Amino acid sequence: MVKNNYTRYFRVFKNDTVVTEISTNNLQMLKLRPVKENWLIGDTTEVLGTIAGIPYVLPVNDPLFYGYATRSKAMEMAKAGALNYIDKLINEGAAGEETLLQYRRDHYEDLHINLVYDKIENEKRTERGEGEIIIPQYVPLWF
């Protein structure tokens, strides 16, 4: 089956630099969960009433994400979010030093290669239908 990508958005998790393309054409079955020990089996109104009876709770802070309509906007916001998180870790001082170093190790390639200004601008040009500018590849010095 061919995946139709004409309806999509780009997801960036909080404090992360990875931009993930999500197709909204993937229609999946709704996973029903029982409210109590007994699951009501009957006509549709009983099932819908059971789903509506599930109390809504806010998700925990870790898996929050933001969705963007274009890849370039998602790249910009991923970079801005990562830099804000780095600033927050720097302001924590010695307590956040180890977390900061590990974050920089984990996201080095995204911050210094994938999310640079030129690549974001190239993505904007391709979204507008203009030609792409060739950017020389960055070769790390620590090779």
PDB file of C-alpha atoms in Angstrom:
ATOM      1  CA  MET A   1       0.000   0.000   0.000  1.00  0.00           C
ATOM      2  CA  VAL A   2       1.363   3.414  -0.963  1.00  0.00           C
ATOM      3  CA  LYS A   3       1.663   5.982   1.802  1.00  0.00           C
ATOM      4  CA  ASN A   4       0.048   9.292   0.848  1.00  0.00           C
ATOM      5  CA  ASN A   5       2.067  12.178   2.243  1.00  0.00           C
ATOM      6  CA  TYR A   6      -0.070  15.061   1.028  1.00  0.00           C
ATOM      7  CA  THR A   7      -1.470  15.607   4.527  1.00  0.00           C
ATOM      8  CA  ARG A   8       1.309  15.748   7.078  1.00  0.00           C
ATOM      9  CA  TYR A   9       2.866  17.709   9.881  1.00  0.00           C
ATOM     10  CA  PHE A  10       6.268  17.805  11.504  1.00  0.00           C
ATOM     11  CA  ARG A  11       6.710  16.873  15.148  1.00  0.00           C
ATOM     12  CA  VAL A  12       9.408  18.152  17.509  1.00  0.00           C
ATOM     13  CA  PHE A  13       9.521  16.816  21.053  1.00  0.00           C
ATOM     14  CA  LYS A  14      10.232  19.230  23.868  1.00  0.00           C
ATOM     15  CA  ASN A  15      13.988  19.720  24.483  1.00  0.00           C
ATOM     16  CA  ASP A  16      14.862  17.560  21.467  1.00  0.00           C
ATOM     17  CA  THR A  17      16.370  18.392  18.064  1.00  0.00           C
ATOM     18  CA  VAL A  18      14.914  15.602  15.919  1.00  0.00           C
ATOM     19  CA  VAL A  19      12.261  16.631  13.379  1.00  0.00           C
ATOM     20  CA  THR A  20       9.869  13.769  12.615  1.00  0.00           C
ATOM     21  CA  GLU A  21       7.465  13.775   9.679  1.00  0.00           C
ATOM     22  CA  ILE A  22       4.032  12.465  10.675  1.00  0.00           C
ATOM     23  CA  SER A  23       1.500  11.503   8.027  1.00  0.00           C
ATOM     24  CA  THR A  24      -2.069  12.152   9.096  1.00  0.00           C
ATOM     25  CA  ASN A  25      -3.375   9.718   6.498  1.00  0.00           C
ATOM     26  CA  ASN A  26      -2.551   6.707   8.654  1.00  0.00           C
ATOM     27  CA  LEU A  27      -6.008   5.959   9.989  1.00  0.00           C
ATOM     28  CA  GLN A  28      -5.757   3.436  12.787  1.00  0.00           C
ATOM     29  CA  MET A  29      -8.428   1.788  14.880  1.00  0.00           C
ATOM     30  CA  LEU A  30      -9.322   3.488  18.140  1.00  0.00           C
ATOM     31  CA  LYS A  31      -7.940   1.587  21.115  1.00  0.00           C
ATOM     32  CA  LEU A  32     -10.750   1.350  23.641  1.00  0.00           C
ATOM     33  CA  ARG A  33      -9.982   1.041  27.324  1.00  0.00           C
ATOM     34  CA  PRO A  34     -12.486  -0.036  29.970  1.00  0.00           C
ATOM     35  CA  VAL A  35     -13.487   2.582  32.526  1.00  0.00           C
ATOM     36  CA  LYS A  36     -14.184   0.055  35.265  1.00  0.00           C
ATOM     37  CA  GLU A  37     -13.666  -3.646  35.682  1.00  0.00           C
ATOM     38  CA  ASN A  38     -16.656  -4.508  33.486  1.00  0.00           C
ATOM     39  CA  TRP A  39     -16.557  -3.558  29.816  1.00  0.00           C
ATOM     40  CA  LEU A  40     -19.948  -2.690  28.421  1.00  0.00           C
ATOM     41  CA  ILE A  41     -20.633  -4.678  25.286  1.00  0.00           C
ATOM     42  CA  GLY A  42     -23.616  -3.441  23.384  1.00  0.00           C
ATOM     43  CA  ASP A  43     -24.649  -0.912  20.812  1.00  0.00           C
ATOM     44  CA  THR A  44     -22.581   2.125  19.817  1.00  0.00           C
ATOM     45  CA  THR A  45     -24.158   4.508  22.324  1.00  0.00           C
ATOM     46  CA  GLU A  46     -22.936   2.414  25.240  1.00  0.00           C
ATOM     47  CA  VAL A  47     -19.387   2.291  23.853  1.00  0.00           C
ATOM     48  CA  LEU A  48     -19.308   6.031  23.139  1.00  0.00           C
ATOM     49  CA  GLY A  49     -20.709   6.728  26.602  1.00  0.00           C
ATOM     50  CA  THR A  50     -17.946   4.599  28.080  1.00  0.00           C
ATOM     51  CA  ILE A  51     -15.256   6.467  26.141  1.00  0.00           C
ATOM     52  CA  ALA A  52     -16.681   9.823  27.249  1.00  0.00           C
ATOM     53  CA  GLY A  53     -16.638   8.591  30.837  1.00  0.00           C
ATOM     54  CA  ILE A  54     -12.827   8.355  30.886  1.00  0.00           C
ATOM     55  CA  PRO A  55     -11.521  11.287  32.923  1.00  0.00           C
ATOM     56  CA  TYR A  56      -9.091  13.566  31.110  1.00  0.00           C
ATOM     57  CA  VAL A  57      -5.730  14.141  32.744  1.00  0.00           C
ATOM     58  CA  LEU A  58      -2.898  16.304  31.490  1.00  0.00           C
ATOM     59  CA  PRO A  59       0.071  14.338  30.159  1.00  0.00           C
ATOM     60  CA  VAL A  60       3.330  14.300  32.088  1.00  0.00           C
ATOM     61  CA  ASN A  61       5.946  16.829  31.072  1.00  0.00           C
ATOM     62  CA  ASP A  62       8.383  14.482  29.289  1.00  0.00           C
ATOM     63  CA  PRO A  63       6.592  13.329  26.083  1.00  0.00           C
ATOM     64  CA  LEU A  64       5.156  16.732  25.125  1.00  0.00           C
ATOM     65  CA  PHE A  65       5.689  17.719  21.507  1.00  0.00           C
ATOM     66  CA  TYR A  66       4.867  20.545  19.135  1.00  0.00           C
ATOM     67  CA  GLY A  67       3.495  20.092  15.629  1.00  0.00           C
ATOM     68  CA  TYR A  68       4.363  22.393  12.724  1.00  0.00           C
ATOM     69  CA  ALA A  69       2.963  22.645   9.206  1.00  0.00           C
ATOM     70  CA  THR A  70       6.331  23.004   7.454  1.00  0.00           C
ATOM     71  CA  ARG A  71       9.682  21.308   7.930  1.00  0.00           C
ATOM     72  CA  SER A  72      11.559  24.634   7.951  1.00  0.00           C
ATOM     73  CA  LYS A  73       9.466  25.995  10.834  1.00  0.00           C
ATOM     74  CA  ALA A  74       9.955  22.735  12.746  1.00  0.00           C
ATOM     75  CA  MET A  75      13.731  22.976  12.197  1.00  0.00           C
ATOM     76  CA  GLU A  76      13.788  26.585  13.419  1.00  0.00           C
ATOM     77  CA  MET A  77      11.782  25.789  16.521  1.00  0.00           C
ATOM     78  CA  ALA A  78      13.804  22.643  17.291  1.00  0.00           C
ATOM     79  CA  LYS A  79      16.983  24.719  17.240  1.00  0.00           C
ATOM     80  CA  ALA A  80      15.430  27.496  19.347  1.00  0.00           C
ATOM     81  CA  GLY A  81      14.077  24.985  21.877  1.00  0.00           C
ATOM     82  CA  ALA A  82      17.445  23.238  22.167  1.00  0.00           C
ATOM     83  CA  LEU A  83      19.266  26.530  22.704  1.00  0.00           C
ATOM     84  CA  ASN A  84      16.744  27.574  25.366  1.00  0.00           C
ATOM     85  CA  TYR A  85      17.223  24.241  27.139  1.00  0.00           C
ATOM     86  CA  ILE A  86      21.010  24.660  27.005  1.00  0.00           C
ATOM     87  CA  ASP A  87      20.671  28.166  28.490  1.00  0.00           C
ATOM     88  CA  LYS A  88      18.503  26.764  31.278  1.00  0.00           C
ATOM     89  CA  LEU A  89      21.109  24.107  32.057  1.00  0.00           C
ATOM     90  CA  ILE A  90      23.884  26.723  32.056  1.00  0.00           C
ATOM     91  CA  ASN A  91      21.903  28.884  34.496  1.00  0.00           C
ATOM     92  CA  GLU A  92      21.598  25.923  36.879  1.00  0.00           C
ATOM     93  CA  GLY A  93      25.369  26.090  37.371  1.00  0.00           C
ATOM     94  CA  ALA A  94      27.259  23.104  38.731  1.00  0.00           C
ATOM     95  CA  ALA A  95      24.054  21.123  39.312  1.00  0.00           C
ATOM     96  CA  GLY A  96      23.239  21.015  35.592  1.00  0.00           C
ATOM     97  CA  GLU A  97      26.789  20.650  34.286  1.00  0.00           C
ATOM     98  CA  GLU A  98      26.750  16.878  33.727  1.00  0.00           C
ATOM     99  CA  THR A  99      23.290  17.039  32.115  1.00  0.00           C
ATOM    100  CA  LEU A 100      24.508  19.843  29.848  1.00  0.00           C
ATOM    101  CA  LEU A 101      27.575  17.908  28.731  1.00  0.00           C
ATOM    102  CA  GLN A 102      25.527  14.787  28.003  1.00  0.00           C
ATOM    103  CA  TYR A 103      22.918  16.828  26.086  1.00  0.00           C
ATOM    104  CA  ARG A 104      25.634  18.428  23.959  1.00  0.00           C
ATOM    105  CA  ARG A 105      27.157  15.006  23.216  1.00  0.00           C
ATOM    106  CA  ASP A 106      23.779  13.542  22.250  1.00  0.00           C
ATOM    107  CA  HIS A 107      22.696  16.457  20.021  1.00  0.00           C
ATOM    108  CA  TYR A 108      26.004  17.633  18.576  1.00  0.00           C
ATOM    109  CA  GLU A 109      25.275  16.556  15.007  1.00  0.00           C
ATOM    110  CA  ASP A 110      21.813  18.107  14.953  1.00  0.00           C
ATOM    111  CA  LEU A 111      22.941  21.415  16.443  1.00  0.00           C
ATOM    112  CA  HIS A 112      26.100  21.867  14.354  1.00  0.00           C
ATOM    113  CA  ILE A 113      25.295  20.091  11.087  1.00  0.00           C
ATOM    114  CA  ASN A 114      21.561  19.482  10.508  1.00  0.00           C
ATOM    115  CA  LEU A 115      20.015  22.617  12.041  1.00  0.00           C
ATOM    116  CA  VAL A 116      22.390  25.286  10.754  1.00  0.00           C
ATOM    117  CA  TYR A 117      20.966  28.481   9.265  1.00  0.00           C
ATOM    118  CA  ASP A 118      21.872  27.588   5.653  1.00  0.00           C
ATOM    119  CA  LYS A 119      20.035  24.271   5.738  1.00  0.00           C
ATOM    120  CA  ILE A 120      16.938  25.905   7.217  1.00  0.00           C
ATOM    121  CA  GLU A 121      17.022  28.566   4.491  1.00  0.00           C
ATOM    122  CA  ASN A 122      17.437  25.862   1.824  1.00  0.00           C
ATOM    123  CA  GLU A 123      14.376  24.087   3.194  1.00  0.00           C
ATOM    124  CA  LYS A 124      12.398  27.337   2.977  1.00  0.00           C
ATOM    125  CA  ARG A 125      13.491  27.820  -0.638  1.00  0.00           C
ATOM    126  CA  THR A 126      12.423  24.307  -1.617  1.00  0.00           C
ATOM    127  CA  GLU A 127       9.056  24.810   0.113  1.00  0.00           C
ATOM    128  CA  ARG A 128       8.522  27.977  -1.960  1.00  0.00           C
ATOM    129  CA  GLY A 129       9.461  26.040  -5.122  1.00  0.00           C
ATOM    130  CA  GLU A 130      12.724  27.874  -5.741  1.00  0.00           C
ATOM    131  CA  GLY A 131      15.993  26.161  -6.541  1.00  0.00           C
ATOM    132  CA  GLU A 132      18.134  24.747  -3.793  1.00  0.00           C
ATOM    133  CA  ILE A 133      21.521  26.331  -3.038  1.00  0.00           C
ATOM    134  CA  ILE A 134      24.358  23.834  -2.806  1.00  0.00           C
ATOM    135  CA  ILE A 135      26.003  23.975   0.621  1.00  0.00           C
ATOM    136  CA  PRO A 136      29.446  22.452   1.081  1.00  0.00           C
ATOM    137  CA  GLN A 137      29.355  19.586   3.549  1.00  0.00           C
ATOM    138  CA  TYR A 138      30.781  20.194   6.982  1.00  0.00           C
ATOM    139  CA  VAL A 139      33.549  17.802   7.944  1.00  0.00           C
ATOM    140  CA  PRO A 140      34.247  17.616  11.685  1.00  0.00           C
ATOM    141  CA  LEU A 141      37.826  18.327  12.711  1.00  0.00           C
ATOM    142  CA  TRP A 142      37.860  15.560  15.312  1.00  0.00           C
ATOM    143  CA  PHE A 143      37.785  12.841  12.639  1.00  0.00           C
TER     144      PHE A 143
END
